[in-house]
Amino acid sequence: MKKIKLENRAVGPFPGIIVGAMMNEKPTYTTVGAGGCACLEPVLCVSLKNTHYITEGIVQSGYFSVNIPSTALVKELDFCGIVSGKNVDKSGLFTPFFDMAGQAPMIEECSLNFLCKVCDSKEIRGFTMFFGDIVAAFVNEDCVTNGKPDPIKIDPVIMIGLSYCNLESVVGQPFSEGKKLNNFDD
Ligand SMILES: Cc1cc2nc3c(=O)[nH]c(=O)nc-3n(C[C@H](O)[C@H](O)[C@H](O)COP(=O)(O)O)c2cc1C
């Protein structure tokens, strides 16, 4: 296959995440593409510019939430990424809910929610990568099939290049598809 050389930019794919935290005693929300899973333990990470409004809230409170919106919330996802809490109060955008495990607002309208307690952080070129232990996790009842979170019902937004996309279908199961390659025995 002939390859076309691209600019050195991270084009994705990345899951669309809305991070929540308390700031000045109110919920605030910020869109993040730079987020995901940090290790085999239940630890998530999000990378936030040091000057963002929400960043100080996470530093002060020690908690953040990772909320996965469905594609129906793509406008809200984008809005939280183009407007700063320094200029606009984003607290009324969503219905917040809380858990006893810690003080970060989670978003009722989002399919999946993870409450994270900061366990580490690392500065990288004007951003802080926050690592957080998952201390509570929730899924919408209507996004579950046979007791398990259903990827198609969760309907996450995937960011790639300059587009927001959806998941079309399930194409395989982890730790299973690879075994079907007939040149390899385990
Ligand atoms: C699709 C998208 C992805 C983004 N990803 C990040 C990110 O990973 N880290 C970051 O610091 N800012 C990211 N941003 C920018 C912030 O979300 C944006 O500057 C926001 O207005 C900051 O809000 P705040 O000042 O209220 O915290 C992203 C924006 C968009 C639209």
PDB file of N, CA, C and O in Angstrom, residues 80-118:
ATOM      1  N   CYS A  80     -18.644  22.773  24.956  1.00  0.00           N
ATOM      2  CA  CYS A  80     -17.754  22.744  26.132  1.00  0.00           C
ATOM      3  C   CYS A  80     -16.289  22.841  25.728  1.00  0.00           C
ATOM      4  O   CYS A  80     -15.416  23.040  26.565  1.00  0.00           O
ATOM      5  N   GLY A  81     -16.026  22.708  24.418  1.00  0.00           N
ATOM      6  CA  GLY A  81     -14.669  22.795  23.914  1.00  0.00           C
ATOM      7  C   GLY A  81     -14.350  24.108  23.232  1.00  0.00           C
ATOM      8  O   GLY A  81     -13.214  24.323  22.813  1.00  0.00           O
ATOM      9  N   ILE A  82     -15.356  24.980  23.102  1.00  0.00           N
ATOM     10  CA  ILE A  82     -15.080  26.262  22.447  1.00  0.00           C
ATOM     11  C   ILE A  82     -15.378  27.457  23.353  1.00  0.00           C
ATOM     12  O   ILE A  82     -15.049  28.589  23.003  1.00  0.00           O
ATOM     13  N   VAL A  83     -15.974  27.192  24.504  1.00  0.00           N
ATOM     14  CA  VAL A  83     -16.327  28.269  25.426  1.00  0.00           C
ATOM     15  C   VAL A  83     -15.643  27.996  26.766  1.00  0.00           C
ATOM     16  O   VAL A  83     -15.649  26.865  27.245  1.00  0.00           O
ATOM     17  N   SER A  84     -15.034  29.022  27.341  1.00  0.00           N
ATOM     18  CA  SER A  84     -14.355  28.833  28.632  1.00  0.00           C
ATOM     19  C   SER A  84     -15.230  29.264  29.793  1.00  0.00           C
ATOM     20  O   SER A  84     -15.946  30.278  29.705  1.00  0.00           O
ATOM     21  N   GLY A  85     -15.123  28.524  30.879  1.00  0.00           N
ATOM     22  CA  GLY A  85     -15.802  28.882  32.119  1.00  0.00           C
ATOM     23  C   GLY A  85     -15.334  30.221  32.674  1.00  0.00           C
ATOM     24  O   GLY A  85     -15.973  30.789  33.557  1.00  0.00           O
ATOM     25  N   LYS A  86     -14.212  30.717  32.153  1.00  0.00           N
ATOM     26  CA  LYS A  86     -13.748  32.051  32.582  1.00  0.00           C
ATOM     27  C   LYS A  86     -14.708  33.131  32.098  1.00  0.00           C
ATOM     28  O   LYS A  86     -14.813  34.199  32.705  1.00  0.00           O
ATOM     29  N   ASN A  87     -15.385  32.862  30.969  1.00  0.00           N
ATOM     30  CA  ASN A  87     -16.267  33.870  30.366  1.00  0.00           C
ATOM     31  C   ASN A  87     -17.743  33.506  30.460  1.00  0.00           C
ATOM     32  O   ASN A  87     -18.592  34.391  30.472  1.00  0.00           O
ATOM     33  N   VAL A  88     -18.033  32.205  30.462  1.00  0.00           N
ATOM     34  CA  VAL A  88     -19.426  31.734  30.435  1.00  0.00           C
ATOM     35  C   VAL A  88     -19.613  30.677  31.517  1.00  0.00           C
ATOM     36  O   VAL A  88     -18.780  29.773  31.661  1.00  0.00           O
ATOM     37  N   ASP A  89     -20.697  30.813  32.275  1.00  0.00           N
ATOM     38  CA  ASP A  89     -21.019  29.826  33.316  1.00  0.00           C
ATOM     39  C   ASP A  89     -21.616  28.580  32.639  1.00  0.00           C
ATOM     40  O   ASP A  89     -22.736  28.643  32.123  1.00  0.00           O
ATOM     41  N   LYS A  90     -20.865  27.465  32.653  1.00  0.00           N
ATOM     42  CA  LYS A  90     -21.344  26.247  31.984  1.00  0.00           C
ATOM     43  C   LYS A  90     -22.103  25.324  32.955  1.00  0.00           C
ATOM     44  O   LYS A  90     -22.477  24.214  32.579  1.00  0.00           O
ATOM     45  N   SER A  91     -22.328  25.797  34.195  1.00  0.00           N
ATOM     46  CA  SER A  91     -22.895  24.904  35.219  1.00  0.00           C
ATOM     47  C   SER A  91     -24.313  24.453  34.885  1.00  0.00           C
ATOM     48  O   SER A  91     -24.743  23.386  35.307  1.00  0.00           O
ATOM     49  N   GLY A  92     -25.063  25.254  34.118  1.00  0.00           N
ATOM     50  CA  GLY A  92     -26.459  24.920  33.833  1.00  0.00           C
ATOM     51  C   GLY A  92     -26.650  24.082  32.576  1.00  0.00           C
ATOM     52  O   GLY A  92     -27.786  23.748  32.221  1.00  0.00           O
ATOM     53  N   LEU A  93     -25.569  23.730  31.918  1.00  0.00           N
ATOM     54  CA  LEU A  93     -25.673  22.994  30.644  1.00  0.00           C
ATOM     55  C   LEU A  93     -26.247  21.593  30.812  1.00  0.00           C
ATOM     56  O   LEU A  93     -26.906  21.066  29.926  1.00  0.00           O
ATOM     57  N   PHE A  94     -25.915  20.965  31.945  1.00  0.00           N
ATOM     58  CA  PHE A  94     -26.285  19.564  32.172  1.00  0.00           C
ATOM     59  C   PHE A  94     -26.901  19.417  33.560  1.00  0.00           C
ATOM     60  O   PHE A  94     -26.785  20.313  34.396  1.00  0.00           O
ATOM     61  N   THR A  95     -27.497  18.237  33.796  1.00  0.00           N
ATOM     62  CA  THR A  95     -27.977  17.904  35.137  1.00  0.00           C
ATOM     63  C   THR A  95     -26.846  17.177  35.864  1.00  0.00           C
ATOM     64  O   THR A  95     -26.473  16.071  35.476  1.00  0.00           O
ATOM     65  N   PRO A  96     -26.266  17.808  36.879  1.00  0.00           N
ATOM     66  CA  PRO A  96     -25.169  17.140  37.582  1.00  0.00           C
ATOM     67  C   PRO A  96     -25.693  16.136  38.598  1.00  0.00           C
ATOM     68  O   PRO A  96     -26.781  16.303  39.136  1.00  0.00           O
ATOM     69  N   PHE A  97     -24.941  15.052  38.815  1.00  0.00           N
ATOM     70  CA  PHE A  97     -25.221  14.185  39.963  1.00  0.00           C
ATOM     71  C   PHE A  97     -23.892  13.854  40.627  1.00  0.00           C
ATOM     72  O   PHE A  97     -22.825  13.956  40.009  1.00  0.00           O
ATOM     73  N   PHE A  98     -23.985  13.491  41.905  1.00  0.00           N
ATOM     74  CA  PHE A  98     -22.770  13.308  42.710  1.00  0.00           C
ATOM     75  C   PHE A  98     -22.779  11.926  43.346  1.00  0.00           C
ATOM     76  O   PHE A  98     -23.794  11.256  43.402  1.00  0.00           O
ATOM     77  N   ASP A  99     -21.623  11.513  43.828  1.00  0.00           N
ATOM     78  CA  ASP A  99     -21.506  10.237  44.538  1.00  0.00           C
ATOM     79  C   ASP A  99     -20.772  10.511  45.847  1.00  0.00           C
ATOM     80  O   ASP A  99     -19.944  11.430  45.920  1.00  0.00           O
ATOM     81  N   MET A 100     -21.074   9.681  46.830  1.00  0.00           N
ATOM     82  CA  MET A 100     -20.432   9.861  48.148  1.00  0.00           C
ATOM     83  C   MET A 100     -18.912   9.756  48.052  1.00  0.00           C
ATOM     84  O   MET A 100     -18.202  10.290  48.888  1.00  0.00           O
ATOM     85  N   ALA A 101     -18.421   9.042  47.033  1.00  0.00           N
ATOM     86  CA  ALA A 101     -16.980   8.786  46.937  1.00  0.00           C
ATOM     87  C   ALA A 101     -16.161  10.053  46.695  1.00  0.00           C
ATOM     88  O   ALA A 101     -14.954  10.040  46.899  1.00  0.00           O
ATOM     89  N   GLY A 102     -16.808  11.146  46.257  1.00  0.00           N
ATOM     90  CA  GLY A 102     -16.007  12.348  46.037  1.00  0.00           C
ATOM     91  C   GLY A 102     -16.748  13.445  45.322  1.00  0.00           C
ATOM     92  O   GLY A 102     -17.829  13.225  44.776  1.00  0.00           O
ATOM     93  N   GLN A 103     -16.141  14.610  45.341  1.00  0.00           N
ATOM     94  CA  GLN A 103     -16.824  15.801  44.873  1.00  0.00           C
ATOM     95  C   GLN A 103     -16.429  16.234  43.471  1.00  0.00           C
ATOM     96  O   GLN A 103     -15.630  17.147  43.293  1.00  0.00           O
ATOM     97  N   ALA A 104     -16.952  15.551  42.479  1.00  0.00           N
ATOM     98  CA  ALA A 104     -16.907  16.088  41.115  1.00  0.00           C
ATOM     99  C   ALA A 104     -18.276  15.806  40.513  1.00  0.00           C
ATOM    100  O   ALA A 104     -18.846  14.736  40.738  1.00  0.00           O
ATOM    101  N   PRO A 105     -18.811  16.763  39.781  1.00  0.00           N
ATOM    102  CA  PRO A 105     -20.139  16.554  39.197  1.00  0.00           C
ATOM    103  C   PRO A 105     -20.047  15.582  38.029  1.00  0.00           C
ATOM    104  O   PRO A 105     -19.157  15.704  37.184  1.00  0.00           O
ATOM    105  N   MET A 106     -20.951  14.609  37.994  1.00  0.00           N
ATOM    106  CA  MET A 106     -21.082  13.756  36.813  1.00  0.00           C
ATOM    107  C   MET A 106     -22.319  14.224  36.050  1.00  0.00           C
ATOM    108  O   MET A 106     -23.172  14.920  36.605  1.00  0.00           O
ATOM    109  N   ILE A 107     -22.395  13.856  34.777  1.00  0.00           N
ATOM    110  CA  ILE A 107     -23.434  14.405  33.897  1.00  0.00           C
ATOM    111  C   ILE A 107     -24.509  13.352  33.650  1.00  0.00           C
ATOM    112  O   ILE A 107     -24.245  12.310  33.040  1.00  0.00           O
ATOM    113  N   GLU A 108     -25.715  13.631  34.170  1.00  0.00           N
ATOM    114  CA  GLU A 108     -26.816  12.674  34.038  1.00  0.00           C
ATOM    115  C   GLU A 108     -27.108  12.344  32.571  1.00  0.00           C
ATOM    116  O   GLU A 108     -27.411  11.203  32.222  1.00  0.00           O
ATOM    117  N   GLU A 109     -27.001  13.319  31.684  1.00  0.00           N
ATOM    118  CA  GLU A 109     -27.351  13.128  30.266  1.00  0.00           C
ATOM    119  C   GLU A 109     -26.350  12.249  29.516  1.00  0.00           C
ATOM    120  O   GLU A 109     -26.643  11.798  28.407  1.00  0.00           O
ATOM    121  N   CYS A 110     -25.161  12.019  30.074  1.00  0.00           N
ATOM    122  CA  CYS A 110     -24.137  11.222  29.373  1.00  0.00           C
ATOM    123  C   CYS A 110     -24.316   9.739  29.670  1.00  0.00           C
ATOM    124  O   CYS A 110     -24.693   9.348  30.769  1.00  0.00           O
ATOM    125  N   SER A 111     -24.006   8.904  28.666  1.00  0.00           N
ATOM    126  CA  SER A 111     -24.263   7.464  28.775  1.00  0.00           C
ATOM    127  C   SER A 111     -23.413   6.800  29.854  1.00  0.00           C
ATOM    128  O   SER A 111     -23.853   5.893  30.548  1.00  0.00           O
ATOM    129  N   LEU A 112     -22.173   7.207  29.942  1.00  0.00           N
ATOM    130  CA  LEU A 112     -21.212   6.587  30.874  1.00  0.00           C
ATOM    131  C   LEU A 112     -20.581   7.678  31.712  1.00  0.00           C
ATOM    132  O   LEU A 112     -20.264   8.757  31.183  1.00  0.00           O
ATOM    133  N   ASN A 113     -20.357   7.373  32.990  1.00  0.00           N
ATOM    134  CA  ASN A 113     -19.732   8.359  33.889  1.00  0.00           C
ATOM    135  C   ASN A 113     -18.723   7.667  34.788  1.00  0.00           C
ATOM    136  O   ASN A 113     -19.014   6.601  35.331  1.00  0.00           O
ATOM    137  N   PHE A 114     -17.586   8.296  34.942  1.00  0.00           N
ATOM    138  CA  PHE A 114     -16.550   7.799  35.848  1.00  0.00           C
ATOM    139  C   PHE A 114     -16.153   8.941  36.774  1.00  0.00           C
ATOM    140  O   PHE A 114     -15.794  10.033  36.302  1.00  0.00           O
ATOM    141  N   LEU A 115     -16.204   8.679  38.066  1.00  0.00           N
ATOM    142  CA  LEU A 115     -15.706   9.652  39.041  1.00  0.00           C
ATOM    143  C   LEU A 115     -14.277   9.253  39.394  1.00  0.00           C
ATOM    144  O   LEU A 115     -14.031   8.088  39.746  1.00  0.00           O
ATOM    145  N   CYS A 116     -13.356  10.182  39.276  1.00  0.00           N
ATOM    146  CA  CYS A 116     -11.936   9.867  39.471  1.00  0.00           C
ATOM    147  C   CYS A 116     -11.335  10.742  40.556  1.00  0.00           C
ATOM    148  O   CYS A 116     -11.585  11.952  40.601  1.00  0.00           O
ATOM    149  N   LYS A 117     -10.523  10.105  41.403  1.00  0.00           N
ATOM    150  CA  LYS A 117      -9.783  10.823  42.458  1.00  0.00           C
ATOM    151  C   LYS A 117      -8.343  10.936  41.971  1.00  0.00           C
ATOM    152  O   LYS A 117      -7.716   9.911  41.657  1.00  0.00           O
ATOM    153  N   VAL A 118      -7.848  12.148  41.903  1.00  0.00           N
ATOM    154  CA  VAL A 118      -6.505  12.355  41.353  1.00  0.00           C
ATOM    155  C   VAL A 118      -5.486  11.572  42.180  1.00  0.00           C
ATOM    156  O   VAL A 118      -5.435  11.692  43.411  1.00  0.00           O
TER     157      VAL A 118
END
